[in-house]
Coordinates of N, CA, C and O in Angstrom, one line a residue:
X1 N 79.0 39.6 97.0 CA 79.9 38.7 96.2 C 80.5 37.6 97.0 O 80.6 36.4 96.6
X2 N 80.7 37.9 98.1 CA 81.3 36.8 98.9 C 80.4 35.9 99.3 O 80.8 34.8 99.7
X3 N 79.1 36.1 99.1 CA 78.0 34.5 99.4 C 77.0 34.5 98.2 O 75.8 34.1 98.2
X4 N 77.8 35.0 97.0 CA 77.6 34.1 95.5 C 76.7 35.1 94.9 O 76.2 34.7 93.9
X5 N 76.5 36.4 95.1 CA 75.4 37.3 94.7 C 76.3 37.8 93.4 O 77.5 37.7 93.5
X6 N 75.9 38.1 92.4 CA 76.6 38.7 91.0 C 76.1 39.6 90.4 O 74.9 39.4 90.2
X7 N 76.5 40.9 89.8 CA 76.0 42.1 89.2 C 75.8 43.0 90.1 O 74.9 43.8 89.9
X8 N 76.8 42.9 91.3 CA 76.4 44.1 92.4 C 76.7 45.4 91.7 O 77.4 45.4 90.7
X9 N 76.3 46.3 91.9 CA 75.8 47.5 91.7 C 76.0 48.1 93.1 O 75.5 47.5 94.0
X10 N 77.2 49.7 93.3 CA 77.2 50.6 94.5 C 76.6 51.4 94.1 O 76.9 51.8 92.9
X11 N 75.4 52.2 94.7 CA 74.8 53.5 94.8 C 75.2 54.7 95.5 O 74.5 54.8 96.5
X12 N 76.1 55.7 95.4 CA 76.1 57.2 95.8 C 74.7 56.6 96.6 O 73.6 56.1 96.2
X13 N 75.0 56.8 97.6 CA 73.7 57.6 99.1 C 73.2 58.6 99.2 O 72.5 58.8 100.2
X14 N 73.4 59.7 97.7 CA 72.9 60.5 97.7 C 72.8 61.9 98.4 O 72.1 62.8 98.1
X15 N 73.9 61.7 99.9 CA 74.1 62.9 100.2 C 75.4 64.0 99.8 O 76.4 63.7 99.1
X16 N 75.0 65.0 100.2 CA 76.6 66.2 99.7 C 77.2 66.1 101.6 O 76.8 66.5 102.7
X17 N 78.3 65.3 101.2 CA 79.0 65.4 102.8 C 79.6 66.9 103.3 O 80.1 67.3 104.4
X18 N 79.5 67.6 102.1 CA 80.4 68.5 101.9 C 79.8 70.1 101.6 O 80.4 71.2 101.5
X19 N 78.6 69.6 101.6 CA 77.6 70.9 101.6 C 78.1 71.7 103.0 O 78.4 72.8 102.6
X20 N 78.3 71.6 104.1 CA 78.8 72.8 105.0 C 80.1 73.4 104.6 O 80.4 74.5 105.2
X21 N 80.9 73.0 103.9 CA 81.9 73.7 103.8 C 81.6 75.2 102.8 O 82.6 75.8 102.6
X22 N 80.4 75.8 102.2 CA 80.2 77.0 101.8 C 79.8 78.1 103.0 O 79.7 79.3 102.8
X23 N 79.6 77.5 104.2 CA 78.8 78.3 105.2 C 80.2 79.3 105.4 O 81.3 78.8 105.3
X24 N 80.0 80.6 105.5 CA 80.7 81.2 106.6 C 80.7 80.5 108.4 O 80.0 79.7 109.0
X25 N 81.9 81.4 108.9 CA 81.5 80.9 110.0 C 81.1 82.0 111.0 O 81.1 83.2 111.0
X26 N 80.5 81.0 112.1 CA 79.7 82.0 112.8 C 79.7 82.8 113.6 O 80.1 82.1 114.6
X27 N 79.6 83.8 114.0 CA 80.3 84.9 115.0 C 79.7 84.5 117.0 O 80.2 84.7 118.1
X28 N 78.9 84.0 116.7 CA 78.3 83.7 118.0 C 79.0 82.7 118.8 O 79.4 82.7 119.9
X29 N 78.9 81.4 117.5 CA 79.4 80.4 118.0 C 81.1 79.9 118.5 O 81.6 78.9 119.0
X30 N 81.7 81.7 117.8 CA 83.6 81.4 117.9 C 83.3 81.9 119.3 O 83.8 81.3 120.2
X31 N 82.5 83.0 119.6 CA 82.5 83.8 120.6 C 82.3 83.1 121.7 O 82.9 83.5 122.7
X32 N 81.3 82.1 121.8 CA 80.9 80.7 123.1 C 82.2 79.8 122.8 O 82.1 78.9 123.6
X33 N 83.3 79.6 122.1 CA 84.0 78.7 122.3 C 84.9 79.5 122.5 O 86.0 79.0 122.3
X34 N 85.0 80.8 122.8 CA 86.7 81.6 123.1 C 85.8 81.6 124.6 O 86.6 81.2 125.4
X35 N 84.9 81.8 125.0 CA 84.5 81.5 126.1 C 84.5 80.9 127.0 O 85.1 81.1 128.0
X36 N 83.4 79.8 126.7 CA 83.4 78.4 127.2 C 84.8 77.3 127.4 O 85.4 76.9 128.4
X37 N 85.0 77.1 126.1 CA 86.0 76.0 125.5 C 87.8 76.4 125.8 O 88.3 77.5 125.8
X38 N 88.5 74.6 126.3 CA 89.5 75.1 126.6 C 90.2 74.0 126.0 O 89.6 73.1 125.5
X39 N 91.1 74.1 125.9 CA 92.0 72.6 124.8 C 91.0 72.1 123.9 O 89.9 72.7 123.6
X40 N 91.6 70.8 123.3 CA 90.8 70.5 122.0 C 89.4 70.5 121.8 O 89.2 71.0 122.9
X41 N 88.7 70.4 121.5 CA 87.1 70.5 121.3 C 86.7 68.9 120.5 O 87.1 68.2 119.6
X42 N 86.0 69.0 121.1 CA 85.6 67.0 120.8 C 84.0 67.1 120.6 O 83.2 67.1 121.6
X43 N 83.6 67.1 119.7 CA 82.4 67.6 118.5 C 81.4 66.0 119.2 O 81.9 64.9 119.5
X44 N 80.4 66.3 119.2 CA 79.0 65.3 118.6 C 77.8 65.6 118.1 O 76.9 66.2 118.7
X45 N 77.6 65.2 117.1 CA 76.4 65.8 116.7 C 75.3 64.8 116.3 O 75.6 64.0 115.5
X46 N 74.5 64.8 116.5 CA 73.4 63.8 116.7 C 71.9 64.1 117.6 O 71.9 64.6 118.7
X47 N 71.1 63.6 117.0 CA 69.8 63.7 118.0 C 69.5 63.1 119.3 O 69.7 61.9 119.2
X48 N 69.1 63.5 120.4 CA 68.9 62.7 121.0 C 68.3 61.7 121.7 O 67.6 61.7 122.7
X49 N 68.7 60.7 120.6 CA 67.5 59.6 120.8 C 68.4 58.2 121.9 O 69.7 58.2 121.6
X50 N 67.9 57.4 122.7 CA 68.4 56.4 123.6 C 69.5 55.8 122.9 O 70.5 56.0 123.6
X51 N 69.8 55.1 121.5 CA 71.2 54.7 121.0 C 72.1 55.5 121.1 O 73.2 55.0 121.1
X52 N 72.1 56.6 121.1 CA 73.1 57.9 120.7 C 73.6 57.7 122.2 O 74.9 57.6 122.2
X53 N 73.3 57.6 123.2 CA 74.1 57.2 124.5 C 74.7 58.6 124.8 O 75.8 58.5 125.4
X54 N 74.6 60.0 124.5 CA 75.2 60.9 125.2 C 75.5 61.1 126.1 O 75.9 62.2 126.2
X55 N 75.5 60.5 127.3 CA 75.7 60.6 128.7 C 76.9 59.8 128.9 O 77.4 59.9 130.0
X56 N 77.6 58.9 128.1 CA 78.2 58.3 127.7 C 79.8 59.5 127.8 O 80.8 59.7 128.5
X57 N 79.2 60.1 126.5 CA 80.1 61.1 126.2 C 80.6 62.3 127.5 O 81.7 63.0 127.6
X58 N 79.6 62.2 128.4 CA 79.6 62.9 129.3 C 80.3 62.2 130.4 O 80.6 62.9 131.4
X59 N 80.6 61.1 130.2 CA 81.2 60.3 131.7 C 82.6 60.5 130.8 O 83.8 60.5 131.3
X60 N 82.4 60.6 130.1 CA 84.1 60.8 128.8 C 84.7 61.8 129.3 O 85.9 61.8 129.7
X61 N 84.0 63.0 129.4 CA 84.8 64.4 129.5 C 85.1 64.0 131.0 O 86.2 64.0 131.4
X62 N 84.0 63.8 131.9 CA 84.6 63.9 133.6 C 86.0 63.1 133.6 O 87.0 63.5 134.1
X63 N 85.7 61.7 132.7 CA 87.0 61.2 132.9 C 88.3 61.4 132.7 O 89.2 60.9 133.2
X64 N 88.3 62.6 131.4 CA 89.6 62.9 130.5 C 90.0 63.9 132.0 O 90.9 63.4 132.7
X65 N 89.3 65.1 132.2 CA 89.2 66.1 133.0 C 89.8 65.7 134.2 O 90.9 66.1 134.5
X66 N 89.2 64.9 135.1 CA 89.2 64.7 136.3 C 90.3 63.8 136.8 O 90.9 64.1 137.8
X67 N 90.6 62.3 135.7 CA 90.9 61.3 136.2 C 92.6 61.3 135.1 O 93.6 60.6 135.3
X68 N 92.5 62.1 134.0 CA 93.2 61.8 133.3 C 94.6 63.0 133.1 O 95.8 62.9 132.8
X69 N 93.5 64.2 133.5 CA 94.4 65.2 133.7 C 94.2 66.0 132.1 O 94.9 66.9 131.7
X70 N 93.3 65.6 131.7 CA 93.3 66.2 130.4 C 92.6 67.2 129.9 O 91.4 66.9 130.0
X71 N 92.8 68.5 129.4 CA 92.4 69.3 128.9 C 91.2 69.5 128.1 O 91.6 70.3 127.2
X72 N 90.0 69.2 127.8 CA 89.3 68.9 126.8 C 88.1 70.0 126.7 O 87.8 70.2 127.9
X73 N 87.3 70.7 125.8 CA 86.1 70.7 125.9 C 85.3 70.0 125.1 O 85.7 69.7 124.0
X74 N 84.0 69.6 125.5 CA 83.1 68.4 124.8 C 81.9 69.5 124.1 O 81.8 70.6 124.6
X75 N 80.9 69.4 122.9 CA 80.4 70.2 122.6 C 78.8 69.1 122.0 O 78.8 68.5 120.9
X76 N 78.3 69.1 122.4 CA 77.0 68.2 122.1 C 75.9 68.9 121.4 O 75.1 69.7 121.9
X77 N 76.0 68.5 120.0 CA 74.8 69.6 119.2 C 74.0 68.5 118.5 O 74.2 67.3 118.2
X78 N 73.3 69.1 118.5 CA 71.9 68.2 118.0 C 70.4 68.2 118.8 O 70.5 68.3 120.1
X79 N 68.8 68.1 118.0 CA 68.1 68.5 118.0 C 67.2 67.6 119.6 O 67.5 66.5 119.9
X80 N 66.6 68.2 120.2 CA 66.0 67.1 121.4 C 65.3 66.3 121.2 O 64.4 66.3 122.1
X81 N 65.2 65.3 120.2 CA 63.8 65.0 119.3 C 63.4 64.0 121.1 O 62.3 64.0 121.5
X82 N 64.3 63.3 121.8 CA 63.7 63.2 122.8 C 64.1 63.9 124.3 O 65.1 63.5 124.9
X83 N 63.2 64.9 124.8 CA 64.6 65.5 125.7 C 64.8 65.2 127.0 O 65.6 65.9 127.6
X84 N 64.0 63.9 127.6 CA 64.4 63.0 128.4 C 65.9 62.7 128.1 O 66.6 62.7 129.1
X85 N 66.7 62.4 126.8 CA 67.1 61.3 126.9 C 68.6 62.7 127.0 O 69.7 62.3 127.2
X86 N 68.3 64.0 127.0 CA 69.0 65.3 126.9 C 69.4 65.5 128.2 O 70.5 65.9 128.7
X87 N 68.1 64.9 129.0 CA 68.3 65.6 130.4 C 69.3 64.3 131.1 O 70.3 64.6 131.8
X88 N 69.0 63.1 130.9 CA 70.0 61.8 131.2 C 71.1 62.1 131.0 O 71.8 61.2 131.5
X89 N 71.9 63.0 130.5 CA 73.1 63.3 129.9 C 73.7 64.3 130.5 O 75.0 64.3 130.4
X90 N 73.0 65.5 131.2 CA 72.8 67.1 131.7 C 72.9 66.8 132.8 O 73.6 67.6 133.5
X91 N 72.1 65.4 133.8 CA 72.0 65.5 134.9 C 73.3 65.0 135.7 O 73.6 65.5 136.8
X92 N 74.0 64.1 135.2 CA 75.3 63.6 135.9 C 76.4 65.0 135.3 O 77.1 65.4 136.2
X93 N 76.6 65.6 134.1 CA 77.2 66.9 134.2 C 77.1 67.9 135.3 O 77.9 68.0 136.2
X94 N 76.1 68.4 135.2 CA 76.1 68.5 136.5 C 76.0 68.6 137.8 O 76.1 69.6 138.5
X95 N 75.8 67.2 138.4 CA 75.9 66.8 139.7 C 77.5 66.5 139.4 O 78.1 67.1 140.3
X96 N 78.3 65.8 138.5 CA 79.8 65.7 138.7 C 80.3 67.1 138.3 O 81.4 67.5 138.0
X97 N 79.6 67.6 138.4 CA 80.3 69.3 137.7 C 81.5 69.1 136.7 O 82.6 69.4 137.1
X98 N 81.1 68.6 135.2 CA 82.0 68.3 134.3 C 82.1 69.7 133.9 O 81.2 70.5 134.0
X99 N 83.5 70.0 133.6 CA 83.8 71.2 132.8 C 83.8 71.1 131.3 O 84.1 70.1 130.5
X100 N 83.4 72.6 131.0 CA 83.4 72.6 129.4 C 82.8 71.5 128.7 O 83.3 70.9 127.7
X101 N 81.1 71.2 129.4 CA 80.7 70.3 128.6 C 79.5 71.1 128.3 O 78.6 71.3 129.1
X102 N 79.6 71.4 127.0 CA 78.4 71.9 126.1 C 77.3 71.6 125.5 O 77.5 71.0 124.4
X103 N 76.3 71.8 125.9 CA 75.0 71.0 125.7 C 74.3 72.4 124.7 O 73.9 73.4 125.2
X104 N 74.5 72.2 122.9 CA 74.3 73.1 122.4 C 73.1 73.4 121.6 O 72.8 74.4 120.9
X105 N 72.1 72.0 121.8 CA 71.1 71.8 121.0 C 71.3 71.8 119.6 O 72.4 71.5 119.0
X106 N 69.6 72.3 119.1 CA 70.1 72.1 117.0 C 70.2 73.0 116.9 O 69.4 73.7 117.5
X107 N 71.6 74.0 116.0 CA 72.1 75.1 115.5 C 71.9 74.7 114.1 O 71.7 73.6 113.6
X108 N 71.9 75.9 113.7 CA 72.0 76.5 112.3 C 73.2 76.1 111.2 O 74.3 76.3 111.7
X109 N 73.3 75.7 110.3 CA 74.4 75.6 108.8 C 75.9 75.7 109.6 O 76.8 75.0 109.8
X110 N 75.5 77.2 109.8 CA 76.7 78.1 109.7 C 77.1 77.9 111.0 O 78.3 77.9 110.9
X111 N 76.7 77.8 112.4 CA 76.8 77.5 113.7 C 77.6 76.2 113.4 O 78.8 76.1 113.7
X112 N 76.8 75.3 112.6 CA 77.2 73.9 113.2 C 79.1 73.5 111.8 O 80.1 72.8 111.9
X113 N 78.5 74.6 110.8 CA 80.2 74.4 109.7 C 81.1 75.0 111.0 O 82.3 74.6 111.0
X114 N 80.9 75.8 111.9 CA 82.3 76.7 113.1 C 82.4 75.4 113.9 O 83.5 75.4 114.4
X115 N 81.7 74.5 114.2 CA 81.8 74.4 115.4 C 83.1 73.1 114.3 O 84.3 73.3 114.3
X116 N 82.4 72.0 113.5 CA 83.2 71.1 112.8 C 84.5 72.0 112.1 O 85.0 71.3 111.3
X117 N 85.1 73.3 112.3 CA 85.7 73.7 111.8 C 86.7 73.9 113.2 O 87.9 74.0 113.1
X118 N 86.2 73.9 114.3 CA 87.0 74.5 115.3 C 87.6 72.6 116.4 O 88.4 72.4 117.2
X119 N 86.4 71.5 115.6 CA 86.2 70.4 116.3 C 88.1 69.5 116.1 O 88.6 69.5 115.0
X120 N 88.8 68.9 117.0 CA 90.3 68.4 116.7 C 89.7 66.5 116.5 O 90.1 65.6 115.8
X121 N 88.2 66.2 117.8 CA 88.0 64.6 117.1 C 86.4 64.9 117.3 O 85.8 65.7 118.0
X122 N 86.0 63.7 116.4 CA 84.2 63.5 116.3 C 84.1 62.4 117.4 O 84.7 61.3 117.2
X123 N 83.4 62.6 118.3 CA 83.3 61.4 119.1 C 81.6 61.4 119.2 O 80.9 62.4 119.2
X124 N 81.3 59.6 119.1 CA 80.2 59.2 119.1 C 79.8 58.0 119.9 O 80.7 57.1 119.6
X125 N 79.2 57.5 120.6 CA 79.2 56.3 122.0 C 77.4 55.7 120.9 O 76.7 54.9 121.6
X126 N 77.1 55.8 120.0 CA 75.9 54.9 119.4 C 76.0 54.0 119.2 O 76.7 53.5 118.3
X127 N 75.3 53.4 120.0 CA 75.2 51.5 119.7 C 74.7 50.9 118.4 O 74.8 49.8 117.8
X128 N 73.8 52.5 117.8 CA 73.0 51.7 116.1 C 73.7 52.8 115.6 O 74.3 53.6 116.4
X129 N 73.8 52.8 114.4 CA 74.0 53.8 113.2 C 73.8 53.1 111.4 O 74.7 52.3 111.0
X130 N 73.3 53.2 111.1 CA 72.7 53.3 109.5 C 74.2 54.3 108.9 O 75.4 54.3 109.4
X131 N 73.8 54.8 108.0 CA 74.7 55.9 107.4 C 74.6 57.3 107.9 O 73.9 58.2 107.5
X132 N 75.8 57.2 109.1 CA 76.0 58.3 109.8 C 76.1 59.6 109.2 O 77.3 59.8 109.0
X133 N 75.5 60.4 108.7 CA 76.0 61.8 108.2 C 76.3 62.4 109.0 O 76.7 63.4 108.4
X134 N 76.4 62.9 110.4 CA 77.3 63.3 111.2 C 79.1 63.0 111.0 O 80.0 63.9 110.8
X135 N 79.2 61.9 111.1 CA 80.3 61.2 110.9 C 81.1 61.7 109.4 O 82.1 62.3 109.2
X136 N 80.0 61.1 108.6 CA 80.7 61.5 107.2 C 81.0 63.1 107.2 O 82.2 63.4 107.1
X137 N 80.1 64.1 107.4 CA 80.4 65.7 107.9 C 82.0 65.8 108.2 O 82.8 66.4 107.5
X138 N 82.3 65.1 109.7 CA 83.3 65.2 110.2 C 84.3 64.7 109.5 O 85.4 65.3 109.6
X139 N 84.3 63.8 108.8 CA 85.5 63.2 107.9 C 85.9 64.6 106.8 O 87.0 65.1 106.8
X140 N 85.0 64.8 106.2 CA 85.0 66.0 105.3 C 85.7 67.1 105.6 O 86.2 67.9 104.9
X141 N 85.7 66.9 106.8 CA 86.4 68.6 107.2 C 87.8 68.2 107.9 O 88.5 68.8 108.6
X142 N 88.0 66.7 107.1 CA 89.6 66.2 107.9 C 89.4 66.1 109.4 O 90.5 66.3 109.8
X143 N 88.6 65.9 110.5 CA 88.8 65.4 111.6 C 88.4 63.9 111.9 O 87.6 63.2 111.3
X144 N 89.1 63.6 113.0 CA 89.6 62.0 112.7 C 87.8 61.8 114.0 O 87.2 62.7 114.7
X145 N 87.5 60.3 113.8 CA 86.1 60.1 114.9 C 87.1 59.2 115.5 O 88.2 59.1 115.1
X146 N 86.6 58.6 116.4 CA 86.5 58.0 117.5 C 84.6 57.7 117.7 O 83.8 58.5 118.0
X147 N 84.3 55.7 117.2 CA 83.3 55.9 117.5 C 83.1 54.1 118.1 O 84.1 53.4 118.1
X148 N 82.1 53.8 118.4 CA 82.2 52.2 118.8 C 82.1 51.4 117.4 O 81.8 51.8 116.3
X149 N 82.5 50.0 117.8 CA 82.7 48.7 116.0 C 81.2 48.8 116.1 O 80.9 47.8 116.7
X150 N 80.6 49.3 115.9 CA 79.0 48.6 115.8 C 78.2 49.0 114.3 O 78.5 49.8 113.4
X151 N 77.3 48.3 114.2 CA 76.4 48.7 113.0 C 77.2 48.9 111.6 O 78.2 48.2 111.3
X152 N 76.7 49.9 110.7 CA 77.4 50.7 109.9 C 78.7 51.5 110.2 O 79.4 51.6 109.2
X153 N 79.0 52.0 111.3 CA 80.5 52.7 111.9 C 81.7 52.3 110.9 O 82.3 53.0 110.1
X154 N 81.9 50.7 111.5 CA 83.2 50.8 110.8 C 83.3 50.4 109.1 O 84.3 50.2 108.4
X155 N 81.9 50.5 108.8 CA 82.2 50.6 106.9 C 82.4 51.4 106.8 O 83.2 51.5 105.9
X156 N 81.9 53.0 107.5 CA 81.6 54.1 107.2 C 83.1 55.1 107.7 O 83.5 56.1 107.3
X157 N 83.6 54.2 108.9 CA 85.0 55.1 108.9 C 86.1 54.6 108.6 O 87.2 55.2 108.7
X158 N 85.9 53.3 108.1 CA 87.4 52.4 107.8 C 88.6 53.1 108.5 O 88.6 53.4 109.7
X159 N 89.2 53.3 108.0 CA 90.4 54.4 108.4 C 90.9 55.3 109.0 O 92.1 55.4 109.5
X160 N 89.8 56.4 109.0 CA 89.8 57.9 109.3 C 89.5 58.1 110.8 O 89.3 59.2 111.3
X161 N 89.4 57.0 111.5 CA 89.5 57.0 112.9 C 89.5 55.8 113.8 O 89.8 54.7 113.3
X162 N 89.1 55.8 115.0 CA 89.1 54.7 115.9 C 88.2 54.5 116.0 O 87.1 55.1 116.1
X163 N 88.6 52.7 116.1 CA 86.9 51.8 116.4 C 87.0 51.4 117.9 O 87.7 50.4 118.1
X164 N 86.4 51.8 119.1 CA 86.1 51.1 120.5 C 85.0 49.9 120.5 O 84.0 49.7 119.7
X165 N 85.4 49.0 121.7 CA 84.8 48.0 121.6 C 83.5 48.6 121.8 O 83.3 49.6 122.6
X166 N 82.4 47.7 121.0 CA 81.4 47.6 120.7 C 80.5 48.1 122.5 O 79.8 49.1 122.8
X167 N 80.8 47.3 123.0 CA 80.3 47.7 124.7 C 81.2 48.0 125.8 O 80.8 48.2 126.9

């Protein structure tokens, strides 16, 4: 509309953001985070491909942890579609020996509704994103993201969280 186009039409995208909220939750996965996990739990979920920047997230927790004094655990789920880019992420964990940073791969429905059920923010360090359905997931279940201004991000979270600079 704004550079003269007329008869716009929005399309539903077609997904259910909200399809995990029938899962039960899962007994394994409460059981690794009464375990593992200590203060808030700070969710990502995404594949690991070079934009997704997980190692990113990983210099995040050393820094909350170490430099900030903060309490956190970090929880990284998602499939290895590249697992170079898994191990770039794993290997400064630990060599800096980050605590409570969870490298959980791809889980199941019901794994991944506990974990967005137990998550306090969605944090994401992707330089691209299209229509994040991670993001939308986490909105759904009321937790706020924290992600960079880039791409699709801030149409996609307007409100419901924080935009970091782009780089």
């Amino acid at each position: 509309e704004k550079i003269g186009y007329q008869n716009i039409i929005v399309l539903p995208a077609g997904v259910q953001v909200d399809r995990l909220h029938s899962y039960e939750s899962d007994a394994e996965i409460k059981r690794l985070l009464e375990r593992e996990a200590d203060g808030p739990l700070l969710l990502y979920v995404g594949q690991a491909v070079p934009h997704k920047r997980p190692e990113i997230l990983v210099q995040m927790q050393y820094l909350l942890t170490h430099h900030v004094g903060r309490t956190t655990s970090l929880a990284l789920v998602g499939p290895p579609t590249l697992p170079q880019i898994n191990a770039a992420a794993l290997e400064p964990a630990r060599r800096l020996r980050v605590p409570r940073c969870l490298f959980l791969g791809q889980l199941t429905e019901s794994q991944l509704a506990t974990l967005y059920r137990k998550a306090s923010i969605f944090v994401t360090a992707s330089t691209h994103e299209g229509l994040c359905l991670p993001v939308l997931e986490a909105m759904s279940f009321g937790i706020p993201v924290i992600a960079r201004n880039a791409a699709a991000l801030p149409d996609t979270i307007e409100n419901a969280g924080i935009l970091l600079p782009e780089r």
